[in-house]
PDB file of C-alpha atoms and ligand atoms in Angstrom:
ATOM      1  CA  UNK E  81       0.000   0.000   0.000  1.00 40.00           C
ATOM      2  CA  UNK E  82       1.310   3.569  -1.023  1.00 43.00           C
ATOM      3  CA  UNK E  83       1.542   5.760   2.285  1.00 48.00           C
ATOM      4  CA  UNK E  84      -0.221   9.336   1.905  1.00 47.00           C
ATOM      5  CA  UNK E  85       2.014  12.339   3.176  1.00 51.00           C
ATOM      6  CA  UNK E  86      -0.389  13.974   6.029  1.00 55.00           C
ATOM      7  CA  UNK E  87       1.155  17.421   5.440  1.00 52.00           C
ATOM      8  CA  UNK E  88       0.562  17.291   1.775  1.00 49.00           C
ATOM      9  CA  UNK E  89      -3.328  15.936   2.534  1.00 51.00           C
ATOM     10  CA  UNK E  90      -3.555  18.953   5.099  1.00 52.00           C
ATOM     11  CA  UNK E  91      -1.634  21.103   2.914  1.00 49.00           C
ATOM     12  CA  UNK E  92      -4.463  20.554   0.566  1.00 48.00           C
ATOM     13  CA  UNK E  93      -7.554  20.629   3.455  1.00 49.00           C
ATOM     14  CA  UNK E  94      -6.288  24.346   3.600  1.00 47.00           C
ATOM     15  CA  UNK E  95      -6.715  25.449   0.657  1.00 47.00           C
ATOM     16  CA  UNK E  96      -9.880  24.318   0.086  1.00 45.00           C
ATOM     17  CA  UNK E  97     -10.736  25.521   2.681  1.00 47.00           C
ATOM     18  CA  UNK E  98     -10.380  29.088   1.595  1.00 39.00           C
ATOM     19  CA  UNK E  99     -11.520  28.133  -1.470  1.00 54.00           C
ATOM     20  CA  UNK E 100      -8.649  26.928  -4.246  1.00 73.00           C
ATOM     21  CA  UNK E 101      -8.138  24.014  -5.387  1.00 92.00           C
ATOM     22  CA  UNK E 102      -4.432  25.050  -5.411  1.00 90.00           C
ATOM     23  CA  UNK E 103      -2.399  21.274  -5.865  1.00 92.00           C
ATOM     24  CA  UNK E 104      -5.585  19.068  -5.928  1.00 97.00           C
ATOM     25  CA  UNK E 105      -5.410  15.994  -7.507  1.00 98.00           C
ATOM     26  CA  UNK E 106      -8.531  15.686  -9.407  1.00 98.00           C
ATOM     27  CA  UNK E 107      -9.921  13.152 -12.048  1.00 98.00           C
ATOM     28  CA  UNK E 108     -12.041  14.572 -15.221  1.00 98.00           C
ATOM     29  CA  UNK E 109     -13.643  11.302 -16.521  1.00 98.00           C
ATOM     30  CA  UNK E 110     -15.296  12.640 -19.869  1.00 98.00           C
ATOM     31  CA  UNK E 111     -12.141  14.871 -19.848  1.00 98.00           C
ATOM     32  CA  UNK E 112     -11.692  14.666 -23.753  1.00 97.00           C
ATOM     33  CA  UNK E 113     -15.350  16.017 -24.449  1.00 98.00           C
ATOM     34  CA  UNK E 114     -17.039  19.143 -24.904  1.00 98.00           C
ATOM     35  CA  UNK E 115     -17.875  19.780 -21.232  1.00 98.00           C
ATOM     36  CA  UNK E 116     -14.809  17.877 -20.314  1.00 98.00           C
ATOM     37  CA  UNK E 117     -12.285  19.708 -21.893  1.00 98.00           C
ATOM     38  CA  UNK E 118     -13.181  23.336 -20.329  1.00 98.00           C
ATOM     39  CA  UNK E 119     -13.988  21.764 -17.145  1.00 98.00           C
ATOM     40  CA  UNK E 120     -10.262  20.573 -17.309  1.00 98.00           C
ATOM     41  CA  UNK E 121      -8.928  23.872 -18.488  1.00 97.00           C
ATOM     42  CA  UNK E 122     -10.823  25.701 -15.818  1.00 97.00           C
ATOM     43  CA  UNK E 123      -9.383  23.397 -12.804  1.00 97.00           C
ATOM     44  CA  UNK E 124      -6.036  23.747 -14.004  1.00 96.00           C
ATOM     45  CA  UNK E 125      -6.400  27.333 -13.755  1.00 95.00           C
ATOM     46  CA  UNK E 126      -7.307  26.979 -10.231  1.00 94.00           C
ATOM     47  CA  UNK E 127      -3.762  25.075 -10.164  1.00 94.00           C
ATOM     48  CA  UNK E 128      -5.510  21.756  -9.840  1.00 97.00           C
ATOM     49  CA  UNK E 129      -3.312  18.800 -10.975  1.00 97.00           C
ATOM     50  CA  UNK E 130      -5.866  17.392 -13.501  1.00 98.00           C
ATOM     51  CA  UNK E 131      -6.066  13.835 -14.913  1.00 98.00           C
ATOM     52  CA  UNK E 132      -8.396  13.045 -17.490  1.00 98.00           C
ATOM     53  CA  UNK E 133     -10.094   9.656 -18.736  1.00 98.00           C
ATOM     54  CA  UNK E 134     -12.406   8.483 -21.261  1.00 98.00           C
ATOM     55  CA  UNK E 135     -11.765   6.068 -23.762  1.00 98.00           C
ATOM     56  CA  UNK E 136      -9.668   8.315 -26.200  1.00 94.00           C
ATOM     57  CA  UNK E 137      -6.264   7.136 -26.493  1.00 92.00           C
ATOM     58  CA  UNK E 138      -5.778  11.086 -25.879  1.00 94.00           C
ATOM     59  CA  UNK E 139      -7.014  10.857 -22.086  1.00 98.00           C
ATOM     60  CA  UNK E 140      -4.421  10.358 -19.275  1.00 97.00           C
ATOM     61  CA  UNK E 141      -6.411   6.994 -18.353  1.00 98.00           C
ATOM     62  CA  UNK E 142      -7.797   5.101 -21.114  1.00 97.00           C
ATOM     63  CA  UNK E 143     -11.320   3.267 -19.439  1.00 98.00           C
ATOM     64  CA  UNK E 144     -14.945   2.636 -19.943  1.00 98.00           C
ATOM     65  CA  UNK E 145     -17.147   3.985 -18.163  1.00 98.00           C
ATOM     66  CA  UNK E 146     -19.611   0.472 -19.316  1.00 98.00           C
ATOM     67  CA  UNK E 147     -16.907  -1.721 -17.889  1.00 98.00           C
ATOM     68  CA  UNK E 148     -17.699  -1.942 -13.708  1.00 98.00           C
ATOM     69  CA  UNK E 149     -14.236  -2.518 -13.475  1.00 98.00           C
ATOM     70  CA  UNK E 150     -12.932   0.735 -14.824  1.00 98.00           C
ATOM     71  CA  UNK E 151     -13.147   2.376 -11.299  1.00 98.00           C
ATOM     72  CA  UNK E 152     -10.037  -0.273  -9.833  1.00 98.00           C
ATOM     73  CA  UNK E 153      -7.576   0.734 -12.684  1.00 96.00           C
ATOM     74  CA  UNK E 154      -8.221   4.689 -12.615  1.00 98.00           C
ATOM     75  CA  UNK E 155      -7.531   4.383  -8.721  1.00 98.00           C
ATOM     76  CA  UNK E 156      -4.679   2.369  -9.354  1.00 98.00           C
ATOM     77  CA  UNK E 157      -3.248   4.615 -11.700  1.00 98.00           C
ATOM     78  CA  UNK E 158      -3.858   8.129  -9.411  1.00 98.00           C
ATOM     79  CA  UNK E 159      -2.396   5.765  -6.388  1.00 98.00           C
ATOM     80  CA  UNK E 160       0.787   5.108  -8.600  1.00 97.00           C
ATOM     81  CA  UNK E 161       1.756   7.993  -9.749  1.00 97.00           C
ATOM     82  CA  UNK E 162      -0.431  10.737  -7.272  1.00 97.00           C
ATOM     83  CA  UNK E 163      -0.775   8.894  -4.207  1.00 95.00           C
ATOM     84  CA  UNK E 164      -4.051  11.031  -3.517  1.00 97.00           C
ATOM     85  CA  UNK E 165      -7.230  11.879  -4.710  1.00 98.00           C
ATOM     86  CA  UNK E 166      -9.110  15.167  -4.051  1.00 98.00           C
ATOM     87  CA  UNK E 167     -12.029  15.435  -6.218  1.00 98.00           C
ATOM     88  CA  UNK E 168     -13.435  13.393  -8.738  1.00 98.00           C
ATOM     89  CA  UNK E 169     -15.945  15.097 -11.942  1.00 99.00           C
ATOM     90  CA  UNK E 170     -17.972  12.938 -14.219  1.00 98.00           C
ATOM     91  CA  UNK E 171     -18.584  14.969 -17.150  1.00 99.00           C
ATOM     92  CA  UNK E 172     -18.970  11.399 -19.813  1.00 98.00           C
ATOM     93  CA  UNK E 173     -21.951  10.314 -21.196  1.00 98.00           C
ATOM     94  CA  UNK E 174     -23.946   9.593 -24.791  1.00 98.00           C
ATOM     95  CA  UNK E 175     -27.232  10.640 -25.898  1.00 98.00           C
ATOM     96  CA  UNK E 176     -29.905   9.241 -28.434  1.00 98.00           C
ATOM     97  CA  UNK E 177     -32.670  10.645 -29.688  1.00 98.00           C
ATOM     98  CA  UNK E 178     -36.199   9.234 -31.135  1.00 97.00           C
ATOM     99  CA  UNK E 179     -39.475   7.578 -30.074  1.00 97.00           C
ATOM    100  CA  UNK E 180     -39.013   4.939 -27.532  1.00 97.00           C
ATOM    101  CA  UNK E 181     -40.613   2.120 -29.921  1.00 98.00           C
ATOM    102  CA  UNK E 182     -37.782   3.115 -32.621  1.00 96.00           C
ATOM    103  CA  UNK E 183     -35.060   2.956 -30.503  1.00 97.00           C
ATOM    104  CA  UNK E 184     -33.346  -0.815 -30.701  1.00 96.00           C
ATOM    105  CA  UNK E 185     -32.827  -2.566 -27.281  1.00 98.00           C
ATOM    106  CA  UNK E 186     -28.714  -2.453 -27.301  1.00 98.00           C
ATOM    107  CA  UNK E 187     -29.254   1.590 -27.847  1.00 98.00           C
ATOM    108  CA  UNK E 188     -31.055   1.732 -24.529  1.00 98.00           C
ATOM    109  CA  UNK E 189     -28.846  -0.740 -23.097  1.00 98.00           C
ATOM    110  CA  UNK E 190     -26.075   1.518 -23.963  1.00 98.00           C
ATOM    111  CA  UNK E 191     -27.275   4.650 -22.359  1.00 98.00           C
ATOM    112  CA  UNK E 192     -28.285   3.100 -19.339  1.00 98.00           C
ATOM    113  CA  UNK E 193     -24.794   1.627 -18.776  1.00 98.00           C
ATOM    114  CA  UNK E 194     -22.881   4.566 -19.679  1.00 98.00           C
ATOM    115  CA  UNK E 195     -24.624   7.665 -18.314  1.00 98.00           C
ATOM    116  CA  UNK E 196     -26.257   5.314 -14.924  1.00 99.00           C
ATOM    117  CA  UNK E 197     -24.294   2.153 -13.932  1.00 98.00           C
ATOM    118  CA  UNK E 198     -21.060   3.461 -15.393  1.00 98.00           C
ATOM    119  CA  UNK E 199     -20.955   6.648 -12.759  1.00 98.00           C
ATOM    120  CA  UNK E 200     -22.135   4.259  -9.956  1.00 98.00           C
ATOM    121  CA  UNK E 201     -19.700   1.226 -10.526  1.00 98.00           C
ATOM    122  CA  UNK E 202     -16.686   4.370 -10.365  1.00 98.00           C
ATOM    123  CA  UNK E 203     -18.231   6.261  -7.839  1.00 98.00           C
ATOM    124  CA  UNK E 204     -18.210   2.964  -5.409  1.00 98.00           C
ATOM    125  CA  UNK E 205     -14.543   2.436  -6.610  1.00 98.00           C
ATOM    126  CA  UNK E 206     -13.233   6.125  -5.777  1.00 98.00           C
ATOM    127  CA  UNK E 207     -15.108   6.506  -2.613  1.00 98.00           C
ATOM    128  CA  UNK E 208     -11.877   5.279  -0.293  1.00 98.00           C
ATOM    129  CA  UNK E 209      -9.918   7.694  -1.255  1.00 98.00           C
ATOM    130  CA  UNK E 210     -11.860  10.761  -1.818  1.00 98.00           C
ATOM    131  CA  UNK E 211     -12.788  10.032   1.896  1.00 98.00           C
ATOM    132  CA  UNK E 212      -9.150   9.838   3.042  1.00 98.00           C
ATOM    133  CA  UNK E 213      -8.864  13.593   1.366  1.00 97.00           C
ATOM    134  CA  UNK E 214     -12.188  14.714   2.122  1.00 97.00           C
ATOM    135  CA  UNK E 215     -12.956  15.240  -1.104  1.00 97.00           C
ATOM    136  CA  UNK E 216     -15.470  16.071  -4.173  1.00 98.00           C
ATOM    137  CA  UNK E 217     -17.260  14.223  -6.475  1.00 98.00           C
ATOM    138  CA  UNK E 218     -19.444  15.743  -9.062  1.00 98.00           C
ATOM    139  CA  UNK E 219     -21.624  14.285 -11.404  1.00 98.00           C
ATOM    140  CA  UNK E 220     -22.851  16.168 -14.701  1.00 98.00           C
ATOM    141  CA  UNK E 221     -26.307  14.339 -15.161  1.00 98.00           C
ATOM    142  CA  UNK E 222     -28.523  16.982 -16.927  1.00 98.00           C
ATOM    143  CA  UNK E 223     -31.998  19.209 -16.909  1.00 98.00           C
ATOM    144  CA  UNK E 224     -33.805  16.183 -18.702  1.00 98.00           C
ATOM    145  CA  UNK E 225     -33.492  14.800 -15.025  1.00 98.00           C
ATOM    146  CA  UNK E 226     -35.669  17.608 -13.877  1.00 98.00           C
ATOM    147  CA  UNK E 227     -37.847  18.001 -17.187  1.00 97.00           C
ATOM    148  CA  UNK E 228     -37.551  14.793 -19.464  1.00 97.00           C
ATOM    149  CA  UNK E 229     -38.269  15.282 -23.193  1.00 96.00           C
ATOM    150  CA  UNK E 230     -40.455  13.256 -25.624  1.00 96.00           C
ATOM    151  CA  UNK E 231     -37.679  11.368 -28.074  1.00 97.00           C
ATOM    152  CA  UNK E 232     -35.250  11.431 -25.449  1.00 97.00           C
ATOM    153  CA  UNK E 233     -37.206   8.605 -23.006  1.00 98.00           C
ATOM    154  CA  UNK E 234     -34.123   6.620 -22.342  1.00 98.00           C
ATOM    155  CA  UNK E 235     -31.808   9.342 -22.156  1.00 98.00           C
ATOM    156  CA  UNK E 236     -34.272  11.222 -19.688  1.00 98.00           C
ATOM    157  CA  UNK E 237     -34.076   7.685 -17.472  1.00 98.00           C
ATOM    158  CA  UNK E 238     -31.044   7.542 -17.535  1.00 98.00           C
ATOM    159  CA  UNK E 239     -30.318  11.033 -16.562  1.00 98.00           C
ATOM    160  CA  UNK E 240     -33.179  10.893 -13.967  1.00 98.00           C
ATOM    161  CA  UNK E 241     -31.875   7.674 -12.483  1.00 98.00           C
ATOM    162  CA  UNK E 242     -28.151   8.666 -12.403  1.00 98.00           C
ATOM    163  CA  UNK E 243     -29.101  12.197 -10.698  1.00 98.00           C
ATOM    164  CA  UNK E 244     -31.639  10.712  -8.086  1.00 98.00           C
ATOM    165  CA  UNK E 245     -28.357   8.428  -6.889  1.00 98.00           C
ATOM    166  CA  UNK E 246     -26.275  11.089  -7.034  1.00 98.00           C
ATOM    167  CA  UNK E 247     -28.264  13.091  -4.505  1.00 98.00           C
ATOM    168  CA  UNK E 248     -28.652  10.306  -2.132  1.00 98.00           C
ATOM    169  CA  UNK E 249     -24.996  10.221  -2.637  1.00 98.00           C
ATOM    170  CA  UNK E 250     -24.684  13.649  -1.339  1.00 97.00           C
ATOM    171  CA  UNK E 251     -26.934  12.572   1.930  1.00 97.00           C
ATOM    172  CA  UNK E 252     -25.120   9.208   2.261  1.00 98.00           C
ATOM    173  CA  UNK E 253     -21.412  10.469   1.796  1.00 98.00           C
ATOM    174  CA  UNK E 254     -21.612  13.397   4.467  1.00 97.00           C
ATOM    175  CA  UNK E 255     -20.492  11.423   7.515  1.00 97.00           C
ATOM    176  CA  UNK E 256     -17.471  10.322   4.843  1.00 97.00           C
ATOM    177  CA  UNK E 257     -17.002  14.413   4.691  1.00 97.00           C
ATOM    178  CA  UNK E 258     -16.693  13.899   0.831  1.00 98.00           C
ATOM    179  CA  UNK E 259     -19.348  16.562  -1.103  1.00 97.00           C
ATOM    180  CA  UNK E 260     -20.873  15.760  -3.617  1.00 98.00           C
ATOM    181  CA  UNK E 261     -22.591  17.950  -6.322  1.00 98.00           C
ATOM    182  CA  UNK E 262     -25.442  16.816  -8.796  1.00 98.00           C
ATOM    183  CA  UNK E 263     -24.981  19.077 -11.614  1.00 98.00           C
ATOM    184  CA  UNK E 264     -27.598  19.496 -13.982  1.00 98.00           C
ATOM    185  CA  UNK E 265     -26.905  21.859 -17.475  1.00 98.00           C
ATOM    186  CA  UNK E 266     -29.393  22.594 -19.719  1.00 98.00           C
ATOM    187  CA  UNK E 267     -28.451  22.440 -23.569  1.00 97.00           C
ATOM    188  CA  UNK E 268     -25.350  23.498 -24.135  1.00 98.00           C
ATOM    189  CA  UNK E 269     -22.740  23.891 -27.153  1.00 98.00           C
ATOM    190  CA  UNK E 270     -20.575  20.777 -27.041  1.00 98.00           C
ATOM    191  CA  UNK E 271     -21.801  19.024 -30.427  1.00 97.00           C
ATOM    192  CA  UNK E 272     -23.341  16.241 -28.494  1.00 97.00           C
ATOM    193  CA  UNK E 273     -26.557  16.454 -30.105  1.00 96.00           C
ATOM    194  CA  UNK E 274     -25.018  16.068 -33.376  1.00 96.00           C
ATOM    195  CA  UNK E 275     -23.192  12.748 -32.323  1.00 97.00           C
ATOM    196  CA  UNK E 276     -26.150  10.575 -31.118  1.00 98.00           C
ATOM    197  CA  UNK E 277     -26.122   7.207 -30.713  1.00 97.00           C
ATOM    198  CA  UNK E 278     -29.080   6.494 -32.398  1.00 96.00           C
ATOM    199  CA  UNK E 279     -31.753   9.223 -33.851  1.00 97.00           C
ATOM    200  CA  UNK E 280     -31.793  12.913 -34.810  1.00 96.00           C
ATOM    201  CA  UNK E 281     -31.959  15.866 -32.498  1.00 95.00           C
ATOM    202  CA  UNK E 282     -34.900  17.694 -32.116  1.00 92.00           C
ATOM    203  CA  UNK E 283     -34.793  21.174 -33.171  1.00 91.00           C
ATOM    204  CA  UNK E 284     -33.533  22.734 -30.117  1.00 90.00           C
ATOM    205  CA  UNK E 285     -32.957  26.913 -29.140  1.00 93.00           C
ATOM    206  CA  UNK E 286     -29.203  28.193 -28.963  1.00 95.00           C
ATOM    207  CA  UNK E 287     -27.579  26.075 -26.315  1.00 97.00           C
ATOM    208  CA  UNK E 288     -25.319  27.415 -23.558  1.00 98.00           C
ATOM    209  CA  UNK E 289     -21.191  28.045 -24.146  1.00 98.00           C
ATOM    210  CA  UNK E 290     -19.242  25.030 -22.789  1.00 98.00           C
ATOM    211  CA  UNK E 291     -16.904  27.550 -20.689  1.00 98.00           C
ATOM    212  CA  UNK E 292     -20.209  29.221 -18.915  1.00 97.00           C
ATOM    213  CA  UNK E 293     -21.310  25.206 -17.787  1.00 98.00           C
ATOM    214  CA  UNK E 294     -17.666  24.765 -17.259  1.00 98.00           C
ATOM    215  CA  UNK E 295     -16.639  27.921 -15.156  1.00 97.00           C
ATOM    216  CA  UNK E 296     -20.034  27.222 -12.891  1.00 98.00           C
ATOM    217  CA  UNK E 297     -19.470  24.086 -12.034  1.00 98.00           C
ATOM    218  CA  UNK E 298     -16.258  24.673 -10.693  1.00 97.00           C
ATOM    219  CA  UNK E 299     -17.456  27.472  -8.861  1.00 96.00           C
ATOM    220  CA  UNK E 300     -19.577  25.395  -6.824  1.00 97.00           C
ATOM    221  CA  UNK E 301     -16.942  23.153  -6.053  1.00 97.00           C
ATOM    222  CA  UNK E 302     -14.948  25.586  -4.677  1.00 95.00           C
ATOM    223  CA  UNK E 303     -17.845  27.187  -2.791  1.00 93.00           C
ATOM    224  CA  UNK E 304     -18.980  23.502  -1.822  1.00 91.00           C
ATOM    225  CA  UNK E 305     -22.517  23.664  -3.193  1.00 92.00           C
ATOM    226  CA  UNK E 306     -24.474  20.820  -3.002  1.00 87.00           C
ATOM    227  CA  UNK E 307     -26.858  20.648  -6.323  1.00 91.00           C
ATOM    228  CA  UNK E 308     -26.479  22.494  -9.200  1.00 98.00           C
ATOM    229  CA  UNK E 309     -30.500  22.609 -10.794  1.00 98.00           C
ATOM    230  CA  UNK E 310     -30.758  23.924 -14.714  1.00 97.00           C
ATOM    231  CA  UNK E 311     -31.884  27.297 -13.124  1.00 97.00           C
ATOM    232  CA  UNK E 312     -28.547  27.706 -11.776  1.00 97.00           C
ATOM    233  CA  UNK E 313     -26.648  27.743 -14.759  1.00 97.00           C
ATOM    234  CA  UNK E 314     -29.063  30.930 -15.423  1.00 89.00           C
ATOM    235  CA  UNK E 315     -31.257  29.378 -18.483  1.00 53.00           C
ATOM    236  CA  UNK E 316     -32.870  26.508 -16.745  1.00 42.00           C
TER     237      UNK E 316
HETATM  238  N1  LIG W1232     -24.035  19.044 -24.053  1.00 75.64           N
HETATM  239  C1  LIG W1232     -25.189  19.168 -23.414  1.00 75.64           C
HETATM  240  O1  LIG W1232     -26.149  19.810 -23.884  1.00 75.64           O
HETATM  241  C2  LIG W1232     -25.365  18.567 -22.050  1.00 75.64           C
HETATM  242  C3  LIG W1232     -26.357  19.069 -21.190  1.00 75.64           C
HETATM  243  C4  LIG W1232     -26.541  18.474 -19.943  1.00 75.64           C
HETATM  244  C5  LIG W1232     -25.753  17.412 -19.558  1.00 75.64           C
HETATM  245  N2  LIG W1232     -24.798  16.948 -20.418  1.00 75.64           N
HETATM  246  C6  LIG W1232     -24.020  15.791 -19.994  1.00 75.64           C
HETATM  247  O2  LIG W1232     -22.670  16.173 -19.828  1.00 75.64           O
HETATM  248  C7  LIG W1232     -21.816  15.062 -20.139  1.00 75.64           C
HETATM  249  C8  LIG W1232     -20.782  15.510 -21.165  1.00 75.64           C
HETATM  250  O3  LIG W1232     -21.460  15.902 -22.341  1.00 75.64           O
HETATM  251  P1  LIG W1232     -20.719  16.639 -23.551  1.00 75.64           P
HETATM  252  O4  LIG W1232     -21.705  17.569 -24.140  1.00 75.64           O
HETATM  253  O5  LIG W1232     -19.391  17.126 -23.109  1.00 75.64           O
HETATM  254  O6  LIG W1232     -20.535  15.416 -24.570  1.00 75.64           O
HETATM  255  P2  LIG W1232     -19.278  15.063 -25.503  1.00 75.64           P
HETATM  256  O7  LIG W1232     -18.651  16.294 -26.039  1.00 75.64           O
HETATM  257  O8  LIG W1232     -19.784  14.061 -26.501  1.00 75.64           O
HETATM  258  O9  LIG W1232     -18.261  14.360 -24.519  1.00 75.64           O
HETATM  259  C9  LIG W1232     -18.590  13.128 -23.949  1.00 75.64           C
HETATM  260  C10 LIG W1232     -17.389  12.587 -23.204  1.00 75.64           C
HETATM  261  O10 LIG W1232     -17.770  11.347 -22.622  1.00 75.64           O
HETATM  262  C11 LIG W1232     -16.776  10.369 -22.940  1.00 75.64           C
HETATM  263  N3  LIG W1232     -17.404   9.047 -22.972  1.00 75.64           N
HETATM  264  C12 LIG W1232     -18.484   8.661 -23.690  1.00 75.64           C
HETATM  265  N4  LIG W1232     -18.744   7.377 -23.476  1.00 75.64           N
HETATM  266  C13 LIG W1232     -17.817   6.934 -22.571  1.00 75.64           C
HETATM  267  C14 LIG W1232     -17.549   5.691 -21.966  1.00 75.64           C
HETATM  268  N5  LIG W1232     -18.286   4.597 -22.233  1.00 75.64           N
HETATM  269  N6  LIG W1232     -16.520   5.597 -21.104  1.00 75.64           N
HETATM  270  C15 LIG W1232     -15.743   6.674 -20.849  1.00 75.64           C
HETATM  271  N7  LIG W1232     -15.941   7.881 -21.389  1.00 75.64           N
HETATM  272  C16 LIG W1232     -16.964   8.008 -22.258  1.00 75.64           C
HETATM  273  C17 LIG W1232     -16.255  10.813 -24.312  1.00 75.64           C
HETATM  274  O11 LIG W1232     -14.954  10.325 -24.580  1.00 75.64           O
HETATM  275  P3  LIG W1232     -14.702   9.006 -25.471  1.00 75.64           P
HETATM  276  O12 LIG W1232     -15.714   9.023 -26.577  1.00 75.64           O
HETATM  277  O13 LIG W1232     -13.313   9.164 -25.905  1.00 75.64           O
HETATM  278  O14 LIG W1232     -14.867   7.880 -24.536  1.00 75.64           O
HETATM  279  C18 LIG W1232     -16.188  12.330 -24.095  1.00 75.64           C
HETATM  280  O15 LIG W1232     -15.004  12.659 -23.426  1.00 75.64           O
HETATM  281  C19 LIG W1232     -22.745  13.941 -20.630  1.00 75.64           C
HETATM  282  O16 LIG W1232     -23.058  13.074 -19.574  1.00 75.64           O
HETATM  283  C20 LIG W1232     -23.990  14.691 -21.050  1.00 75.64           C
HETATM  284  O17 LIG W1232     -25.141  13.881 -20.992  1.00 75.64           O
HETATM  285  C21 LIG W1232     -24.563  17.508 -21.635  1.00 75.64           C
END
């Protein structure tokens, strides 16, 4: 087992606690996509160390989030070369569009596995050490959780599903001291509409920019909010 330096875990207590992220070691799973990528950008400007995974050969960790194993090799790999773990963001997921009786049975599989067990299976597999740093974990589930859309039935599940656990997440992980934050954007600007897994998009109004989703999120990790509805992002 890799020992954890107790000054550099309360080094990095402190700053949190006044609100940087200043040398936290924090995972972007999703880090290659649209959200992803400014989410990254936008910790590493708070001086976070960022690692990102997804299952680009461009991420730091290469996993699927459909494997339930994925969790054990990402926490292997932070242990090995980080030897801590401060804050964990989910910002991965697919999206298909079209009435429920069109949609084939592996589609629906698929989104249920990626955007619902996939966050679960990694969220039970991170847990130990985002406790040891009293830690963050944020997942990006979406406004369909709150207000779920005709043609998007199994993408409103599983957005619905994944966001409900998160929340009891939040409830359940508080004696554990690690926060966690159910964000939920409305549309935004990342081209994930146009890269469905099944279906076309409805038409849909301008979407949000990626760096507005991007910069609040990590605001509320910093300021340790605890839900993030589609009214917060200011066009819920
Ligand atoms: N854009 C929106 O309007 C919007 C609104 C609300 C919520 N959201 C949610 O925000 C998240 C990110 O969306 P986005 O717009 O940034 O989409 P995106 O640009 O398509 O990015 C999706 C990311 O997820 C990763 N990913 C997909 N399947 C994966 C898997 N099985 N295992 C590991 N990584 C996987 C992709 O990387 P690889 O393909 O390389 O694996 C990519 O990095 C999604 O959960 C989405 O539902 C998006």
């Amino acid at each position: 087992m890799i020992a954890v330096d107790p000054t550099l875990q309360a080094a990095a207590r402190e700053d949190y606690e006044v609100g940087n992220l200043n040398g936290q070691v924090v995972v972007v799973v999703g880090g290659t996509g649209g959200l992803g990528q400014p989410i990254t950008e936008a910790l590493r400007r708070r001086n976070s160390t960022v690692i990102t995974a997804s299952r680009s050969l461009g991420a730091d960790v290469k996993l699927d989030l459909r494997d339930s194993t994925a969790g054990d090799e990402l926490v292997a790999y932070v242990k090995s070369r980080h030897h801590r773990l401060d804050g964990v963001v989910i910002a991965a997921g697919i999206v298909a569009f079209g009435d429920l009786v069109d949609t084939d049975d592996v589609t629906i599989e698929e989104l249920l596995l990626t955007n619902t067990m996939g966050p679960l299976w990694l969220a039970k597999r991170v847990a130990p050490m985002l406790e040891e740093s009293n830690g963050f974990f944020v997942n990006l589930s979406g406004v369909v959780a709150e207000t779920p859309m005709p043609a998007m039935a199994a993408y409103s599940a599983s957005k619905a599903a994944v966001s409900a656990a998160t929340l009891a997440l939040a409830k359940e992980w508080r004696r554990k001291k690690i926060r966690v934050i159910d964000a939920r954007p409305p549309h935004t600007e990342t081209g994930l509409a146009t890269r469905p897994l099944h279906g076309t998009a409805p038409g849909m109004p301008e979407g949000l920019a990626p760096e507005v989703v991007a910069a609040r999120i990590v605001d509320a990790i910093v300021n340790a909010e605890r839900e993030l509805s589609g009214a917060d992002f200011g066009n819920g």
